Amino acid sequence: MVDSIISGDSIKIMKTLSDEFVHAIISDIPYGIGYGEWDVLHKNTNSALGGSSAAQKNGGVLFKRRGKPLNGWSNADKKIPLEYQEWCASWAGEWLRVLKPGASCFVFAGRRFAHRCIVALEDAGFTFKDMLAWEKQTAPHRAQRISEVYKRRGDIVHAEKWEGWRVANLRPLFEPVLWFQKPYKTGGTLADNVLNFGVGAWNENFADSNIFPVTFEKTDHGLHETQKPLKLMERLISLVTQEDAIVLDPFAGSGTTCLAARNLGRHYIGIEINDEHVKTAIKRLDETITKERFN
C-alpha cells in the first residue's frame, strides 16, 4: 500500500489503514462550493443552484456553475455550510486514528467553509495549530462592476453614482492552508514524542512566518481543475517530516502531494476516487522514475 496510488472512496479505504501509521496528511480536499459535480457535498436540489448563466456557458468566468448568493435563496441553501461540516466530520476521525501522535495535518479547505472544516476536525480530536496563507502572484477577479449593470438598464445617473463599486468578492490572492496536529501522548513531553514517533516539531528552514509565497510553474497546470503547485506541497512536507516518513493524501487528485513526497525521499499513499485522475497520478510518478533512470 505504501508508495502507491489507490483508486476508490477514501472514506472507506481509510478504515483499512493501521492505527498511528502515517507521519503526515496533506490534502487538497473538496471545498464544497460547487466548483464541479465532484465538489457538491450537500443534498440541496434547488434547480437554480448549480445552474449556469450565459457568461458561464460561454466560458467568460472561472466557475462553470452558479453558486449560492450571500443571503441564500431558502432554508435549504442556508444548510449547505453545515452539511459541509458534517461531510468533513465523516472522515476526520479516521484521519486522526491513522496519524502518529504529534503528527501534522495540512488541509486546503477554501475560504468560505474553512471554519466548518476546523470545527469538524477539532470535534474529532485534532488541535487546530494555525492557518497558513498560500500567497499567489495573480488571481482572477470575478467581482462585477455594479455600474455596468445600471448602464445596461439605461440608468446613467446611478451608473455614475456607483462608478468604481463592485459586488461579490475581492481578488483572491491567498488561499488558507489549515494546520492541524494530533495531540501527543500523555505522560511525556512533546520533545519525548518527537523521539518516540519522529513527528511533532517543525523545520525552521522551510518557514519563517505563516505566509507562504509560492507561485505556479508551467507544469502546475492542466492535469486537474484545482491543481496545486508542486513546490508548495514540497515545502509543507519538508516543514513537518524527515526522510523516509509516510505522507498520506486521501484526496490525491493528479498526485501532486505524492510526487512531492517522492521527490523528497518520503514514502506516500494517495487515494483518489476518479479513475482518470488515478491514471494521471500514476503516469506522473512513473515518468519521474523513468527520467531518473536515464540521468
C-alpha positions as a Markdown table, in Angstrom:
| # | Residue | x | y | z |
|---|---|---|---|---|
| 1 | Met | 0.0 | 0.0 | 0.0 |
| 2 | Val | 2.9 | 2.4 | 0.7 |
| 3 | Asp | 4.3 | 4.2 | -2.4 |
| 4 | Ser | 1.1 | 3.7 | -4.4 |
| 5 | Ile | -2.0 | 5.5 | -5.7 |
| 6 | Ile | -5.2 | 3.7 | -4.6 |
| 7 | Ser | -8.4 | 4.0 | -6.6 |
| 8 | Gly | -11.5 | 4.3 | -4.6 |
| 9 | Asp | -13.5 | 6.1 | -1.9 |
| 10 | Ser | -11.1 | 7.4 | 0.7 |
| 11 | Ile | -13.7 | 7.4 | 3.4 |
| 12 | Lys | -14.0 | 3.6 | 3.0 |
| 13 | Ile | -10.3 | 2.9 | 2.3 |
| 14 | Met | -9.0 | 4.9 | 5.3 |
| 15 | Lys | -10.7 | 2.3 | 7.5 |
| 16 | Thr | -8.3 | -0.3 | 6.2 |
| 17 | Leu | -5.2 | 1.6 | 7.3 |
| 18 | Ser | -3.4 | 0.7 | 10.6 |
| 19 | Asp | -3.5 | 2.9 | 13.7 |
| 20 | Glu | -0.7 | 5.5 | 14.0 |
| 21 | Phe | 0.7 | 4.5 | 10.6 |
| 22 | Val | 1.5 | 7.8 | 8.8 |
| 23 | His | 3.7 | 10.8 | 9.7 |
| 24 | Ala | 1.6 | 13.5 | 7.9 |
| 25 | Ile | -1.6 | 14.0 | 6.0 |
| 26 | Ile | -1.5 | 16.7 | 3.3 |
| 27 | Ser | -4.6 | 17.1 | 1.2 |
| 28 | Asp | -6.4 | 19.5 | -1.1 |
| 29 | Ile | -9.9 | 18.4 | -0.1 |
| 30 | Pro | -13.1 | 19.4 | -2.0 |
| 31 | Tyr | -14.2 | 22.9 | -0.9 |
| 32 | Gly | -17.9 | 22.2 | -1.1 |
| 33 | Ile | -18.5 | 25.4 | -3.2 |
| 34 | Gly | -19.9 | 23.7 | -6.3 |
| 35 | Tyr | -16.8 | 24.1 | -8.5 |
| 36 | Gly | -17.8 | 21.0 | -10.3 |
| 37 | Glu | -20.1 | 18.0 | -9.8 |
| 38 | Trp | -17.4 | 16.4 | -7.6 |
| 39 | Asp | -17.4 | 19.5 | -5.3 |
| 40 | Val | -21.2 | 19.3 | -4.5 |
| 41 | Leu | -21.3 | 17.9 | -1.0 |
| 42 | His | -24.9 | 18.7 | 0.1 |
| 43 | Lys | -28.4 | 17.4 | -0.6 |
| 44 | Asn | -29.9 | 20.6 | -1.8 |
| 45 | Thr | -31.8 | 20.1 | -5.1 |
| 46 | Asn | -32.6 | 23.8 | -5.7 |
| 47 | Ser | -32.7 | 24.0 | -9.5 |
| 48 | Ala | -31.1 | 27.5 | -9.6 |
| 49 | Leu | -28.1 | 26.3 | -7.5 |
| 50 | Gly | -25.6 | 24.8 | -9.8 |
| 51 | Gly | -27.1 | 26.2 | -13.0 |
| 52 | Ser | -25.1 | 28.4 | -15.3 |
| 53 | Ser | -25.5 | 31.9 | -16.7 |
| 54 | Ala | -24.9 | 32.9 | -20.3 |
| 55 | Ala | -21.4 | 34.2 | -19.3 |
| 56 | Gln | -20.6 | 30.8 | -17.6 |
| 57 | Lys | -21.8 | 28.9 | -20.7 |
| 58 | Asn | -19.6 | 31.0 | -22.9 |
| 59 | Gly | -16.5 | 30.5 | -20.7 |
| 60 | Gly | -16.4 | 34.1 | -19.5 |
| 61 | Val | -15.9 | 33.3 | -15.9 |
| 62 | Leu | -13.8 | 30.9 | -13.9 |
| 63 | Phe | -16.7 | 29.0 | -12.2 |
| 64 | Lys | -18.8 | 26.8 | -14.6 |
| 65 | Arg | -21.6 | 26.6 | -12.1 |
| 66 | Arg | -23.7 | 29.2 | -10.3 |
| 67 | Gly | -23.1 | 29.4 | -6.6 |
| 68 | Lys | -25.2 | 30.5 | -3.7 |
| 69 | Pro | -25.7 | 34.2 | -3.2 |
| 70 | Leu | -24.7 | 35.6 | 0.1 |
| 71 | Asn | -28.2 | 35.8 | 1.5 |
| 72 | Gly | -29.2 | 32.5 | 0.1 |
| 73 | Trp | -32.5 | 31.5 | -1.6 |
| 74 | Ser | -34.1 | 29.3 | 1.0 |
| 75 | Asn | -33.6 | 27.5 | 4.3 |
| 76 | Ala | -32.2 | 24.5 | 2.4 |
| 77 | Asp | -29.5 | 26.8 | 0.9 |
| 78 | Lys | -28.5 | 28.0 | 4.3 |
| 79 | Lys | -27.9 | 24.4 | 5.4 |
| 80 | Ile | -25.1 | 23.9 | 2.9 |
| 81 | Pro | -22.3 | 25.1 | 5.2 |
| 82 | Leu | -23.5 | 22.7 | 8.0 |
| 83 | Glu | -23.7 | 19.8 | 5.5 |
| 84 | Tyr | -20.1 | 20.5 | 4.5 |
| 85 | Gln | -19.1 | 20.4 | 8.2 |
| 86 | Glu | -20.9 | 17.1 | 8.5 |
| 87 | Trp | -19.1 | 15.7 | 5.4 |
| 88 | Cys | -15.7 | 16.7 | 7.0 |
| 89 | Ala | -16.8 | 15.0 | 10.2 |
| 90 | Ser | -17.5 | 11.8 | 8.3 |
| 91 | Trp | -13.7 | 11.2 | 7.7 |
| 92 | Ala | -12.0 | 13.3 | 10.3 |
| 93 | Gly | -11.9 | 10.6 | 13.0 |
| 94 | Glu | -10.2 | 8.1 | 10.6 |
| 95 | Trp | -7.6 | 10.8 | 9.7 |
| 96 | Leu | -6.9 | 11.2 | 13.4 |
| 97 | Arg | -6.6 | 7.5 | 14.0 |
| 98 | Val | -4.0 | 6.7 | 11.3 |
| 99 | Leu | -1.7 | 9.6 | 12.2 |
| 100 | Lys | 1.1 | 9.1 | 14.6 |
| 101 | Pro | 0.9 | 11.1 | 17.9 |
| 102 | Gly | 2.0 | 14.6 | 17.4 |
| 103 | Ala | 1.8 | 14.4 | 13.6 |
| 104 | Ser | 0.6 | 17.3 | 11.4 |
| 105 | Cys | -2.3 | 17.5 | 9.0 |
| 106 | Phe | -2.4 | 20.2 | 6.3 |
| 107 | Val | -5.8 | 20.8 | 4.7 |
| 108 | Phe | -6.7 | 23.1 | 1.8 |
| 109 | Ala | -10.3 | 23.9 | 2.6 |
| 110 | Gly | -11.2 | 27.1 | 0.9 |
| 111 | Arg | -12.0 | 30.5 | 2.4 |
| 112 | Arg | -15.8 | 30.2 | 2.5 |
| 113 | Phe | -16.2 | 27.0 | 4.6 |
| 114 | Ala | -12.7 | 26.7 | 6.2 |
| 115 | His | -14.3 | 27.4 | 9.6 |
| 116 | Arg | -16.6 | 24.4 | 9.2 |
| 117 | Cys | -13.7 | 22.1 | 8.4 |
| 118 | Ile | -11.9 | 23.5 | 11.5 |
| 119 | Val | -14.8 | 22.7 | 13.8 |
| 120 | Ala | -15.2 | 19.2 | 12.3 |
| 121 | Leu | -11.6 | 18.3 | 12.9 |
| 122 | Glu | -11.5 | 19.9 | 16.4 |
| 123 | Asp | -14.6 | 17.8 | 17.3 |
| 124 | Ala | -12.8 | 14.7 | 16.1 |
| 125 | Gly | -9.8 | 15.4 | 18.5 |
| 126 | Phe | -7.4 | 17.4 | 16.4 |
| 127 | Thr | -5.7 | 20.6 | 17.7 |
| 128 | Phe | -6.0 | 23.5 | 15.3 |
| 129 | Lys | -2.5 | 24.8 | 15.2 |
| 130 | Asp | -2.5 | 27.6 | 12.7 |
| 131 | Met | -3.9 | 28.9 | 9.4 |
| 132 | Leu | -1.2 | 29.4 | 6.8 |
| 133 | Ala | -1.7 | 31.8 | 3.9 |
| 134 | Trp | -0.6 | 30.5 | 0.5 |
| 135 | Glu | 0.1 | 33.8 | -1.3 |
| 136 | Lys | -0.3 | 33.9 | -5.1 |
| 137 | Gln | 1.1 | 36.5 | -7.5 |
| 138 | Thr | -2.1 | 36.6 | -9.6 |
| 139 | Ala | -5.7 | 35.5 | -9.3 |
| 140 | Pro | -8.8 | 36.2 | -11.4 |
| 141 | His | -11.1 | 39.0 | -10.4 |
| 142 | Arg | -14.7 | 37.9 | -10.7 |
| 143 | Ala | -16.4 | 40.8 | -8.9 |
| 144 | Gln | -18.9 | 42.5 | -11.2 |
| 145 | Arg | -19.0 | 46.3 | -11.5 |
| 146 | Ile | -22.4 | 47.4 | -10.4 |
| 147 | Ser | -22.2 | 50.5 | -12.5 |
| 148 | Glu | -22.2 | 48.2 | -15.6 |
| 149 | Val | -25.5 | 46.7 | -14.5 |
| 150 | Tyr | -27.0 | 50.1 | -14.3 |
| 151 | Lys | -25.6 | 51.1 | -17.7 |
| 152 | Arg | -27.2 | 48.1 | -19.3 |
| 153 | Arg | -30.5 | 49.3 | -17.8 |
| 154 | Gly | -30.0 | 52.7 | -19.2 |
| 155 | Asp | -29.8 | 54.2 | -15.7 |
| 156 | Ile | -26.9 | 56.6 | -16.3 |
| 157 | Val | -27.5 | 58.5 | -13.1 |
| 158 | His | -26.9 | 55.5 | -10.9 |
| 159 | Ala | -24.2 | 54.2 | -13.1 |
| 160 | Glu | -22.2 | 57.4 | -12.5 |
| 161 | Lys | -23.0 | 57.4 | -8.8 |
| 162 | Trp | -21.8 | 53.8 | -8.3 |
| 163 | Glu | -18.7 | 54.0 | -10.6 |
| 164 | Gly | -15.9 | 52.0 | -9.0 |
| 165 | Trp | -18.2 | 49.8 | -6.9 |
| 166 | Arg | -18.4 | 46.1 | -7.2 |
| 167 | Val | -20.4 | 43.1 | -5.9 |
| 168 | Ala | -19.0 | 39.6 | -5.0 |
| 169 | Asn | -15.5 | 39.1 | -3.6 |
| 170 | Leu | -12.2 | 40.8 | -3.5 |
| 171 | Arg | -9.4 | 39.3 | -5.7 |
| 172 | Pro | -8.4 | 36.0 | -4.0 |
| 173 | Leu | -4.7 | 36.4 | -3.7 |
| 174 | Phe | -4.3 | 33.9 | -0.9 |
| 175 | Glu | -5.8 | 30.5 | 0.0 |
| 176 | Pro | -5.9 | 29.2 | 3.5 |
| 177 | Val | -4.0 | 26.1 | 4.4 |
| 178 | Leu | -5.3 | 24.7 | 7.7 |
| 179 | Trp | -2.7 | 23.2 | 10.0 |
| 180 | Phe | -3.9 | 20.6 | 12.5 |
| 181 | Gln | -1.9 | 18.5 | 14.9 |
| 182 | Lys | -2.8 | 15.2 | 16.5 |
| 183 | Pro | -2.3 | 15.5 | 20.3 |
| 184 | Tyr | 0.9 | 13.9 | 21.5 |
| 185 | Lys | 0.9 | 11.0 | 24.0 |
| 186 | Thr | 0.2 | 11.9 | 27.6 |
| 187 | Gly | 2.7 | 11.1 | 30.3 |
| 188 | Gly | 5.6 | 12.7 | 28.4 |
| 189 | Thr | 6.6 | 15.9 | 26.7 |
| 190 | Leu | 6.4 | 17.0 | 23.1 |
| 191 | Ala | 10.2 | 16.5 | 23.0 |
| 192 | Asp | 9.8 | 12.9 | 24.1 |
| 193 | Asn | 7.1 | 12.5 | 21.4 |
| 194 | Val | 9.5 | 13.6 | 18.7 |
| 195 | Leu | 12.0 | 11.0 | 19.8 |
| 196 | Asn | 9.4 | 8.2 | 20.1 |
| 197 | Phe | 7.4 | 8.9 | 16.9 |
| 198 | Gly | 9.6 | 11.2 | 14.7 |
| 199 | Val | 7.0 | 13.9 | 14.5 |
| 200 | Gly | 5.7 | 16.9 | 16.4 |
| 201 | Ala | 8.3 | 19.6 | 15.6 |
| 202 | Trp | 8.7 | 21.8 | 12.5 |
| 203 | Asn | 11.7 | 22.7 | 10.5 |
| 204 | Glu | 12.6 | 26.4 | 10.6 |
| 205 | Asn | 14.5 | 26.1 | 7.3 |
| 206 | Phe | 11.2 | 25.9 | 5.5 |
| 207 | Ala | 9.1 | 28.7 | 7.1 |
| 208 | Asp | 9.8 | 31.9 | 8.9 |
| 209 | Ser | 6.2 | 33.0 | 9.1 |
| 210 | Asn | 2.7 | 31.6 | 8.3 |
| 211 | Ile | 2.6 | 33.3 | 4.9 |
| 212 | Phe | 3.9 | 31.1 | 2.1 |
| 213 | Pro | 4.6 | 33.0 | -1.2 |
| 214 | Val | 4.7 | 30.1 | -3.7 |
| 215 | Thr | 4.0 | 30.7 | -7.4 |
| 216 | Phe | 2.8 | 28.4 | -10.1 |
| 217 | Glu | 5.2 | 26.8 | -12.6 |
| 218 | Lys | 4.2 | 25.8 | -16.1 |
| 219 | Thr | 3.9 | 22.2 | -15.0 |
| 220 | Asp | 1.4 | 23.1 | -12.3 |
| 221 | His | -1.4 | 23.5 | -14.8 |
| 222 | Gly | -3.5 | 21.2 | -17.0 |
| 223 | Leu | -3.8 | 18.0 | -15.0 |
| 224 | His | -6.6 | 18.8 | -12.6 |
| 225 | Glu | -9.1 | 21.6 | -12.2 |
| 226 | Thr | -7.7 | 22.7 | -8.9 |
| 227 | Gln | -4.1 | 21.6 | -9.2 |
| 228 | Lys | -1.8 | 23.0 | -6.6 |
| 229 | Pro | 1.9 | 24.0 | -7.1 |
| 230 | Leu | 4.4 | 21.1 | -6.6 |
| 231 | Lys | 6.8 | 23.4 | -4.7 |
| 232 | Leu | 4.1 | 24.3 | -2.2 |
| 233 | Met | 3.5 | 20.6 | -1.4 |
| 234 | Glu | 7.2 | 20.0 | -1.1 |
| 235 | Arg | 7.5 | 22.9 | 1.3 |
| 236 | Leu | 4.7 | 21.6 | 3.5 |
| 237 | Ile | 6.1 | 18.1 | 3.6 |
| 238 | Ser | 9.6 | 19.4 | 4.4 |
| 239 | Leu | 8.2 | 21.6 | 7.2 |
| 240 | Val | 6.9 | 18.7 | 9.3 |
| 241 | Thr | 8.6 | 15.4 | 8.2 |
| 242 | Gln | 12.0 | 13.9 | 7.7 |
| 243 | Glu | 13.2 | 11.5 | 5.0 |
| 244 | Asp | 11.5 | 8.0 | 5.0 |
| 245 | Ala | 8.4 | 9.4 | 6.6 |
| 246 | Ile | 5.0 | 8.3 | 5.2 |
| 247 | Val | 2.8 | 11.1 | 3.7 |
| 248 | Leu | -0.9 | 10.4 | 3.1 |
| 249 | Asp | -3.2 | 12.3 | 0.7 |
| 250 | Pro | -6.8 | 10.9 | 0.9 |
| 251 | Phe | -7.9 | 13.2 | -1.9 |
| 252 | Ala | -4.9 | 12.8 | -4.2 |
| 253 | Gly | -6.3 | 14.3 | -7.4 |
| 254 | Ser | -3.5 | 14.3 | -10.0 |
| 255 | Gly | -0.9 | 13.1 | -7.5 |
| 256 | Thr | 0.9 | 16.4 | -6.7 |
| 257 | Thr | 1.3 | 15.6 | -2.9 |
| 258 | Cys | 2.6 | 12.1 | -3.7 |
| 259 | Leu | 5.0 | 13.3 | -6.3 |
| 260 | Ala | 6.3 | 15.9 | -3.9 |
| 261 | Ala | 6.8 | 13.3 | -1.2 |
| 262 | Arg | 8.7 | 11.0 | -3.6 |
| 263 | Asn | 10.9 | 13.9 | -4.7 |
| 264 | Leu | 11.9 | 14.5 | -1.1 |
| 265 | Gly | 12.7 | 10.9 | -0.2 |
| 266 | Arg | 9.5 | 10.3 | 1.7 |
| 267 | His | 7.0 | 7.4 | 1.2 |
| 268 | Tyr | 3.5 | 8.2 | 0.0 |
| 269 | Ile | 0.0 | 6.9 | -0.1 |
| 270 | Gly | -2.5 | 8.5 | -2.4 |
| 271 | Ile | -6.3 | 7.8 | -2.5 |
| 272 | Glu | -8.4 | 9.1 | -5.4 |
| 273 | Ile | -12.0 | 8.2 | -6.4 |
| 274 | Asn | -11.7 | 9.4 | -10.0 |
| 275 | Asp | -10.2 | 6.8 | -12.2 |
| 276 | Glu | -8.9 | 9.3 | -14.8 |
| 277 | His | -7.1 | 11.2 | -12.1 |
| 278 | Val | -5.6 | 8.0 | -10.7 |
| 279 | Lys | -4.2 | 7.2 | -14.2 |
| 280 | Thr | -2.8 | 10.8 | -14.4 |
| 281 | Ala | -1.1 | 10.5 | -11.0 |
| 282 | Ile | 0.4 | 7.1 | -11.7 |
| 283 | Lys | 1.7 | 8.4 | -15.0 |
| 284 | Arg | 3.3 | 11.4 | -13.4 |
| 285 | Leu | 5.1 | 9.2 | -10.9 |
| 286 | Asp | 6.2 | 6.7 | -13.5 |
| 287 | Glu | 7.6 | 9.4 | -15.7 |
| 288 | Thr | 9.8 | 10.8 | -12.9 |
| 289 | Ile | 11.1 | 7.3 | -12.2 |
| 290 | Thr | 11.9 | 6.9 | -15.9 |
| 291 | Lys | 13.8 | 10.2 | -16.1 |
| 292 | Glu | 15.8 | 9.4 | -13.0 |
| 293 | Arg | 16.9 | 6.1 | -14.6 |
| 294 | Phe | 18.2 | 7.8 | -17.7 |
| 295 | Asn | 20.0 | 10.6 | -15.8 |
